[in-house]
Structure formats: structure tokens, C-alpha cells
CSV table of C-alpha atoms and ligand atoms in Angstrom, one decimal:
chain,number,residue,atom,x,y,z
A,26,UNK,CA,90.2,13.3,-16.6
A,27,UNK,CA,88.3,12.2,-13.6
A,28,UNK,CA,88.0,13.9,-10.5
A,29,UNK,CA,89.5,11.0,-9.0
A,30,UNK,CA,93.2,12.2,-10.2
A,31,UNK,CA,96.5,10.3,-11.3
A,32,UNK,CA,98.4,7.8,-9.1
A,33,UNK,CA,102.2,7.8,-10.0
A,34,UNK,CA,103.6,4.9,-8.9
A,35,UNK,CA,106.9,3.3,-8.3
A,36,UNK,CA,107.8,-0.1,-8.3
A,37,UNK,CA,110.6,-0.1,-6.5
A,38,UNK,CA,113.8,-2.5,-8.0
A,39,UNK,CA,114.0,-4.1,-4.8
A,40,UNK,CA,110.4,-5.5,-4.6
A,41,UNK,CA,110.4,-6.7,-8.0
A,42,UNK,CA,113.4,-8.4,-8.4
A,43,UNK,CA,116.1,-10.5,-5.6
A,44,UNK,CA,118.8,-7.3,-6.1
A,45,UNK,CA,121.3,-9.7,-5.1
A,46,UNK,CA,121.5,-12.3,-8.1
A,47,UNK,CA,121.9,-10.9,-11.7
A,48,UNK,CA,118.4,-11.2,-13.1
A,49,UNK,CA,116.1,-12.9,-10.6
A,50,UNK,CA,112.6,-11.9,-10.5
A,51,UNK,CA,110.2,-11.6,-7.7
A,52,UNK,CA,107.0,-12.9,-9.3
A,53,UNK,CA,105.0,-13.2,-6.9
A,54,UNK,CA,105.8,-9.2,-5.4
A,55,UNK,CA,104.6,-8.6,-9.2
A,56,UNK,CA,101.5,-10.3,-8.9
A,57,UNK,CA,100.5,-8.8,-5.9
A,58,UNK,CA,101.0,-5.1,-6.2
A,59,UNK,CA,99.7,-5.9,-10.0
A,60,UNK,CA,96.2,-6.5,-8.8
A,61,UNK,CA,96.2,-3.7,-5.9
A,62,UNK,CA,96.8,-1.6,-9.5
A,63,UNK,CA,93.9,-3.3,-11.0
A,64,UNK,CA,91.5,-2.3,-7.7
A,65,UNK,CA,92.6,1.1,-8.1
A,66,UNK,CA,91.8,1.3,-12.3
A,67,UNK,CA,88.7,-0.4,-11.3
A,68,UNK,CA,87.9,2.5,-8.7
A,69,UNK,CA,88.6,5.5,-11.6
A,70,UNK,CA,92.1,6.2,-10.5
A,71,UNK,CA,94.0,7.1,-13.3
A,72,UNK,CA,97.8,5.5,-12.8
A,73,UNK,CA,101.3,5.6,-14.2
A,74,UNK,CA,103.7,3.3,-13.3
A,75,UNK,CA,107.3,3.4,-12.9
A,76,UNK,CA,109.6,0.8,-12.2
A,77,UNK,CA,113.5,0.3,-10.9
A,78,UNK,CA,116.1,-2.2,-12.2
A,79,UNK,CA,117.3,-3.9,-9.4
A,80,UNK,CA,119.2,-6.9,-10.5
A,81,UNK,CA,118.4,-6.4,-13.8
A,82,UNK,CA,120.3,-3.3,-14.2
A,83,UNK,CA,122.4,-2.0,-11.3
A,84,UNK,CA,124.8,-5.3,-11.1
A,85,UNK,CA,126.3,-5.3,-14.9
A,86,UNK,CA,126.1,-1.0,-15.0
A,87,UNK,CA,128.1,-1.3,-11.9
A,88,UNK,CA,130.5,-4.1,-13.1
A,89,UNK,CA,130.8,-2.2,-16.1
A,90,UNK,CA,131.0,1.2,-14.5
A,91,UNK,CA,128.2,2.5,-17.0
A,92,UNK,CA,127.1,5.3,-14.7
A,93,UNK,CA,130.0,7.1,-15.4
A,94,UNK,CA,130.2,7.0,-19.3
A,95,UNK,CA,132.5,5.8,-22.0
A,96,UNK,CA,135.9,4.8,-20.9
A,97,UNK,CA,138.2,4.5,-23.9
A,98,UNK,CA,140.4,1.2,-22.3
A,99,UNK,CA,136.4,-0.7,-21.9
A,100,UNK,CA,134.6,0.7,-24.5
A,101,UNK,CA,134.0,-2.2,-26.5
A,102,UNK,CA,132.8,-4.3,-23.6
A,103,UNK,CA,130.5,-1.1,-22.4
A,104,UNK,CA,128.6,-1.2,-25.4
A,105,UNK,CA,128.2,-4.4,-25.5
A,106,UNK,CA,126.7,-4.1,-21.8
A,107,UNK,CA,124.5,-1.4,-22.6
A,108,UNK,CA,122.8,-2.8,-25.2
A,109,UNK,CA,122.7,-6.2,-22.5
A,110,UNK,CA,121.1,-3.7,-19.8
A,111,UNK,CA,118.7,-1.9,-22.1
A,112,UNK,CA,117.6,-5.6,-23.5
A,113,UNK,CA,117.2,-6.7,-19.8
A,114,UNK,CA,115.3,-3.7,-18.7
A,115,UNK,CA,112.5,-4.4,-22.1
A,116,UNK,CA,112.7,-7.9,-20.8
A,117,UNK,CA,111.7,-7.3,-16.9
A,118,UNK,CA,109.1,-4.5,-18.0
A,119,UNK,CA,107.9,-6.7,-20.1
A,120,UNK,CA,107.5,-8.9,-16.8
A,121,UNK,CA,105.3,-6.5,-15.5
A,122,UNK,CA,103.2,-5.8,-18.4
A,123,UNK,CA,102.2,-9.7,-18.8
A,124,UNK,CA,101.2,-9.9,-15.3
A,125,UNK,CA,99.3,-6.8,-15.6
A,126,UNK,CA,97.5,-8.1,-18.7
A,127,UNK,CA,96.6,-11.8,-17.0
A,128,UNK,CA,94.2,-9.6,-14.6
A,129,UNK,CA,92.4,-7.7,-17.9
A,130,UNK,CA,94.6,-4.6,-18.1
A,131,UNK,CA,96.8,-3.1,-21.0
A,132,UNK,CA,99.8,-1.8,-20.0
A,133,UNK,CA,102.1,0.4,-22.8
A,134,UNK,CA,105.9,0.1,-22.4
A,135,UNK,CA,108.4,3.2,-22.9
A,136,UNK,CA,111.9,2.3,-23.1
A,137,UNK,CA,113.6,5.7,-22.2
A,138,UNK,CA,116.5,4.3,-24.1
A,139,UNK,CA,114.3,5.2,-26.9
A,140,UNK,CA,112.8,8.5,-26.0
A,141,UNK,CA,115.2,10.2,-23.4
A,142,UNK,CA,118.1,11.9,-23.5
A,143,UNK,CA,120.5,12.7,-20.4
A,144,UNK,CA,120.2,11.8,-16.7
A,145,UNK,CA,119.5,13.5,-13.9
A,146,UNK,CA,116.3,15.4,-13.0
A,147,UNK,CA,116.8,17.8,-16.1
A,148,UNK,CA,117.1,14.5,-19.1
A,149,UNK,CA,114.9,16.2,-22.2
A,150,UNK,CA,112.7,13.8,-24.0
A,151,UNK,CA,108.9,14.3,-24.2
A,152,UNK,CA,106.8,13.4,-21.3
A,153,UNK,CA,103.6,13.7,-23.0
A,154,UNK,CA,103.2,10.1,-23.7
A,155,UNK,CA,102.1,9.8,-19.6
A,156,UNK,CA,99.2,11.6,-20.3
A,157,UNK,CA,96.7,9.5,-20.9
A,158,UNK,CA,93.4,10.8,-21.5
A,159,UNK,CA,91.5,7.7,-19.8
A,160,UNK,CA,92.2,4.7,-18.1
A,161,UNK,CA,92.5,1.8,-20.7
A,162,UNK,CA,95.9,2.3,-20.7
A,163,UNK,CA,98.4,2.9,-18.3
A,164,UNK,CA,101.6,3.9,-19.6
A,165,UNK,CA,104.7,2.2,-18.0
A,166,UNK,CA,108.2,2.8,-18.0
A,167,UNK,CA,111.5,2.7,-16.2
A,168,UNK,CA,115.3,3.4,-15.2
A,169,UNK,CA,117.2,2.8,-18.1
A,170,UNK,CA,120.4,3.8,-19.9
A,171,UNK,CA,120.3,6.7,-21.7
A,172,UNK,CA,122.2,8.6,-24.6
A,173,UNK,CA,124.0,11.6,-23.1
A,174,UNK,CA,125.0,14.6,-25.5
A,175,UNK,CA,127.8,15.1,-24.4
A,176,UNK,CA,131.7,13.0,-24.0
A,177,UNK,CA,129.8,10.8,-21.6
A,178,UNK,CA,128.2,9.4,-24.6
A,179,UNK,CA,125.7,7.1,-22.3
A,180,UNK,CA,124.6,7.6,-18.6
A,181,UNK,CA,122.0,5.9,-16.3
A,182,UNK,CA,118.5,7.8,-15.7
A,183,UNK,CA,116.8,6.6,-12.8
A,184,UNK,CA,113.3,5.6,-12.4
A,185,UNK,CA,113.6,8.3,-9.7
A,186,UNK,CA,113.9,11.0,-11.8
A,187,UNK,CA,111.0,9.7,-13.8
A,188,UNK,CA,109.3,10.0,-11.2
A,189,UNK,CA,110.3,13.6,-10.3
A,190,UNK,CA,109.4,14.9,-13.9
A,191,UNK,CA,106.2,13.2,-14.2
A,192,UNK,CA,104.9,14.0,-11.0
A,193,UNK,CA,105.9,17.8,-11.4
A,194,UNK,CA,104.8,17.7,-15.1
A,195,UNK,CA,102.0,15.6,-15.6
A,196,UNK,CA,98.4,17.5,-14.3
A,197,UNK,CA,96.0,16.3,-11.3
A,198,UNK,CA,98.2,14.0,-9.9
A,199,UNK,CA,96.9,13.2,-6.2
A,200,UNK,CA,99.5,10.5,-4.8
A,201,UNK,CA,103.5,9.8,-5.8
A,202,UNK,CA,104.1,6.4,-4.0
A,203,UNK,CA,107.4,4.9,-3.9
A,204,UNK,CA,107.2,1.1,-3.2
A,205,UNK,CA,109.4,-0.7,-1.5
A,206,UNK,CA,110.7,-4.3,-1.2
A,207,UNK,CA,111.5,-4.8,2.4
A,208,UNK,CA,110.7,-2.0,4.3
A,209,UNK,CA,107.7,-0.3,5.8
A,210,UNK,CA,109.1,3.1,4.5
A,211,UNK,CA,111.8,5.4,5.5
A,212,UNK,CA,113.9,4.1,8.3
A,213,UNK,CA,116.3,5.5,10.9
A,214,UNK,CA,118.9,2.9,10.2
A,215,UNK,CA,119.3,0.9,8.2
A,216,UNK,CA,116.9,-1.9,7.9
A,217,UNK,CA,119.3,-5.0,9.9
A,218,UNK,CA,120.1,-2.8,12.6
A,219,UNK,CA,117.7,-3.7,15.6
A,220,UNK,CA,117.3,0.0,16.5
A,221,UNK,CA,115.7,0.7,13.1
A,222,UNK,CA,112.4,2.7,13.3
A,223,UNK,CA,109.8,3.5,10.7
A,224,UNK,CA,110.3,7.5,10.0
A,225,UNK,CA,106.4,8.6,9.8
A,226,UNK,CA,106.4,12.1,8.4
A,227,UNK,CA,110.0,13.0,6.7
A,228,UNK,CA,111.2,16.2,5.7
A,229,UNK,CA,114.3,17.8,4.4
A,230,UNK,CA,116.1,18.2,7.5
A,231,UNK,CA,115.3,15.3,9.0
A,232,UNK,CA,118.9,12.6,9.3
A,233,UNK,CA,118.8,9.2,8.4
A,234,UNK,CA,121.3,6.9,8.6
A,235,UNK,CA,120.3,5.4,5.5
A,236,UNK,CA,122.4,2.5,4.0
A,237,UNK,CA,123.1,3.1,0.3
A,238,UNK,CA,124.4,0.2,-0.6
A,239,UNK,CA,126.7,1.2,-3.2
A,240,UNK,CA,128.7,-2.5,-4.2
A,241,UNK,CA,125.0,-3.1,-6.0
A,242,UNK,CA,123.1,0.2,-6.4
A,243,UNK,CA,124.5,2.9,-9.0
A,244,UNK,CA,121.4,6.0,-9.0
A,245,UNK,CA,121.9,6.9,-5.4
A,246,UNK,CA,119.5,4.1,-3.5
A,247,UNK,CA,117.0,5.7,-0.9
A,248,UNK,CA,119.2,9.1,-0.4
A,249,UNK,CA,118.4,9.9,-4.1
A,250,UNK,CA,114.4,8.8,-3.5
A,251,UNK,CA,114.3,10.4,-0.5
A,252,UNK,CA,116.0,14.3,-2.6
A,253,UNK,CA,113.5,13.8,-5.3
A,254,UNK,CA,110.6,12.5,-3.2
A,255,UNK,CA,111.1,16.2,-0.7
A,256,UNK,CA,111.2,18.4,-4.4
A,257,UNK,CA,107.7,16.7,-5.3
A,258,UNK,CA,106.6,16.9,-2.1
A,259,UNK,CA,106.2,20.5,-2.7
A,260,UNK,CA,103.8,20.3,-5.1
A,261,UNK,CA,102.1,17.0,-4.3
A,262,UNK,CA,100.6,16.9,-1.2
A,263,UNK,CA,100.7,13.1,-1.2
A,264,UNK,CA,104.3,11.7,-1.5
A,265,UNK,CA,104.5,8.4,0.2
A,266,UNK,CA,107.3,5.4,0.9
A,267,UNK,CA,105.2,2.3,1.4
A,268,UNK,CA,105.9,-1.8,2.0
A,269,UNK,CA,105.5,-2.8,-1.5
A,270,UNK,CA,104.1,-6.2,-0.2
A,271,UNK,CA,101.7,-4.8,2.1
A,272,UNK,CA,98.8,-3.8,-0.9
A,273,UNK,CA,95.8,-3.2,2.0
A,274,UNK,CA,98.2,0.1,3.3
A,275,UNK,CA,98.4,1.0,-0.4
A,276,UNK,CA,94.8,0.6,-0.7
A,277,UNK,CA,94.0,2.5,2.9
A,278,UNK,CA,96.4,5.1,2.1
A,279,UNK,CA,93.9,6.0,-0.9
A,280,UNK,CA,91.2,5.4,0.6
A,281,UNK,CA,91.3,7.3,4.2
A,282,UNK,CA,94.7,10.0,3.2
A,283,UNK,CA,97.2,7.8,5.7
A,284,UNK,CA,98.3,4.7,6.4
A,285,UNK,CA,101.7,2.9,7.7
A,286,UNK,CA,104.6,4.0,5.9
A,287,UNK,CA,106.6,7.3,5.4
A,288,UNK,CA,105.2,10.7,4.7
A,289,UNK,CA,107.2,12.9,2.8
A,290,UNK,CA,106.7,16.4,3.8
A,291,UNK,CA,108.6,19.9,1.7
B,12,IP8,O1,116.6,1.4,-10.2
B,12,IP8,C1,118.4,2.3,-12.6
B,12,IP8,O2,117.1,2.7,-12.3
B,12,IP8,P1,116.6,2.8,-10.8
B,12,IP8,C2,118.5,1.9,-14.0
B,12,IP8,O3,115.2,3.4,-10.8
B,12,IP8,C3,119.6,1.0,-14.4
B,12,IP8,O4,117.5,3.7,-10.0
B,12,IP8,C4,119.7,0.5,-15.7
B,12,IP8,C5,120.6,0.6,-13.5
């Protein structure tokens, strides 16, 4: 490991799909935070990259109430939308992968389907594969529905508890950064109401009047982000909510410790 340290990095669902429409990509939001990852491998950082579902995952869990578990009168239909989902989510991080490899890097994809178990911050499965010794590849993975042990029989782990785990688990990382699709970080109010102002440092106590948006979103939206993002926040000094589509405050936030966007503080 460099002295440079590990980036853990979320793509947030919003910013890399329309979460609207079932399935719509935002190709271009790919592109672009893609090759601010490929500036920061070419500097030494070392990175892992997370990634949400947005329209790939929350509209058809929540149509088919998946967050919740097995319901006896659906079942059929469930599993048959579980496997949908899980194929969806292979499909868009495939989407990132491709564009990551069109610039010259090799990205490795881990279903969790396939290696975790439960959801929540406490899901078991082994978190070794994140840490990679060097930078020729980054290891990539994603919210995804998961086997539960128990009656549940499925559940949905979010890529924010990804993020909690690896950030707490995996050594030297300097920065968590959660990227987002239309905001410049952590708001007062939601981000249509006119009187919405960008929260610079957040901690604990502080009150949003966030908007969850729960007709599309079935983690937990920003209120879950922003739980996790204060827990890591205790060990990380460098927990961050950024515009997704703004690379340069990515890049400055590296580079010079601050930048526009939301600072997560214990
Ligand atoms: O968008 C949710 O992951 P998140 C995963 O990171 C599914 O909360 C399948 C809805």
C-alpha cells in the first residue's frame, strides 16, 4: 500500500441512473465521474467503488415489496423479481465496469448476491476481496438483494452499508465520498424547495428536512447515508457528500482537504 491511502467511493443510484423510469441509465454521469477515477489511479490513490440501484433496483423491490421478505400470497412473483433485480444490478455494474475499461482501467465486479448474507450494517460475508494489494484493480460492487437466514428468506443490503463496513474494515482509507446525482451535498430541505441550502459541515445532531422519497427509494434514501456516513465519520476523518457531476470539487477535495459539498463530522 501507498502512502497515498484508499478512496472508498460511492456512486450514488441517483447519478447513475434517471430513478424515475425502470432501468434508464445516465451514461454520460458514468463517463464523467469514470475518468475523475482514472485521474485519481493515475495519481497512486488506491480506490473502491461502490454503487446504488436507482432505477435499476428500488422500483421493482418496491413494487414487489422485496425489502421486507417472503410473503406467502406473492412468493412466486418475488422470486421471480429477485432474480430480475439481481440480473439488473450485474447488468448496470456491468455499465460501469465497461466505461471504466474504455479509459484503460480493469474494474472486478462482486455481486453481494453471491457473497453476502443479511442486510443491515451487521450482513456477514467476507470483505477481504476490497483489499487490493495495488492498483490494477479496483474492486467494485453494489446494493443488491441478499439471502437472509432467517423467515425473511431475502432482504435488500444497501450500497450504504457497503460502504459503512468497508470503510470501518478495510485499512488506510483517507476519504469515504458519497456522490450524488443532483445535489451539491447535504441540504436543509429538500432539494425543490427554494429555501434549500447546502449543509457544509454535518454532524449528528444537526436536523434536516430531508425528503426520503419513499414511493421510489426502499434502503432509507439520504437519512440512512447520512446514519452511516456520522458512524464512519468517527473513524475516517474524510467523509464527504459531493455533486456527482461536478468531478473538479472531487478532484480539489483530494487535492487541498475541502471543497464544495457536505462534511460529515462524528
Ligand atoms: O441504492 C439498493 O441499494 P442502494 C439495492 O445503495 C436494491 O440503497 C436492489 C434496491
Amino acid at each position: 500500500m501507498n502512502s497515498k491511502g484508499r478512496i472508498v467511493i460511492k456512486l450514488g443510484g441517483g447519478l447513475i441512473t434517471n430513478k424515475n423510469l425502470s432501468k434508464t441509465i445516465n451514461k454520460e454521469a458514468i463517463k464523467n465521474v469514470c475518468n475523475t477515477i482514472k485521474q485519481l489511479n493515475d495519481e497512486g490513490y488506491v480506490l473502491i467503488i461502490v454503487h446504488g440501484a436507482g432505477s435499476y433496483g428500488h422500483i421493482l423491490s418496491k413494487k414487489m415489496d422485496i425489502a421486507n421478505g417472503i410473503n406467502n400470497e406473492i412468493q412466486e412473483q418475488q422470486i421471480n423479481a429477485v432474480q430480475q433485480i439481481r440480473s439488473n444490478m450485474i447488468e448496470l455494474n456491468n455499465e460501469v465496469i465497461k466505461s471504466l475499461k474504455k479509459i484503460g482501467l480493469v474494474a472486478i465486479g462482486y455481486p453481494p448476491s453471491k457473497w453476502a448474507k443479511g442486510i443491515g450494517k451487521d450482513f456477514t460475508g467476507n470483505l477481504d476481496i476490497f483489499e487490493t494489494i495495488n492498483n490494477d484493480k479496483i474492486p467494485i460492487c453494489f446494493g443488491d438483494v441478499v439471502d437472509r437466514d432467517d423467515s425473511n428468506k431475502f432482504g435488500i443490503l444497501s450500497g450504504d452499508d457497503l460502504m459503512y463496513r468497508i470503510s470501518m474494515e478495510i485499512p488506510n482509507v483517507n476519504f469515504t465520498i458519497f456522490l450524488l446525482g443532483d445535489v451539491d451535498g447535504v441540504l436543509t430541505n429538500p432539494p425543490n424547495n427554494l429555501n434549500a441550502k447546502l449543509i457544509k459541515n454535518y454532524s449528528k445532531n444537526d436536523i434536516t428536512n430531508t425528503s426520503h422519497s419513499s414511493d421510489i427509494d426502499v434502503t432509507g434514501g439520504i437519512d440512512l447515508k447520512l446514519l452511516r456516513a456520522v458512524e464512519i465519520s468517527k473513524k475516517i476523518e474524510n467523509v464527504w457528500f459531493l455533486n456527482g457531476n461536478r468531478s473538479e470539487r472531487i478532484m480539489q477535495l483530494i487535492h487541498t482537504g475541502t471543497t464544495i459539498g457536505t462534511k460529515i463530522l462524528p
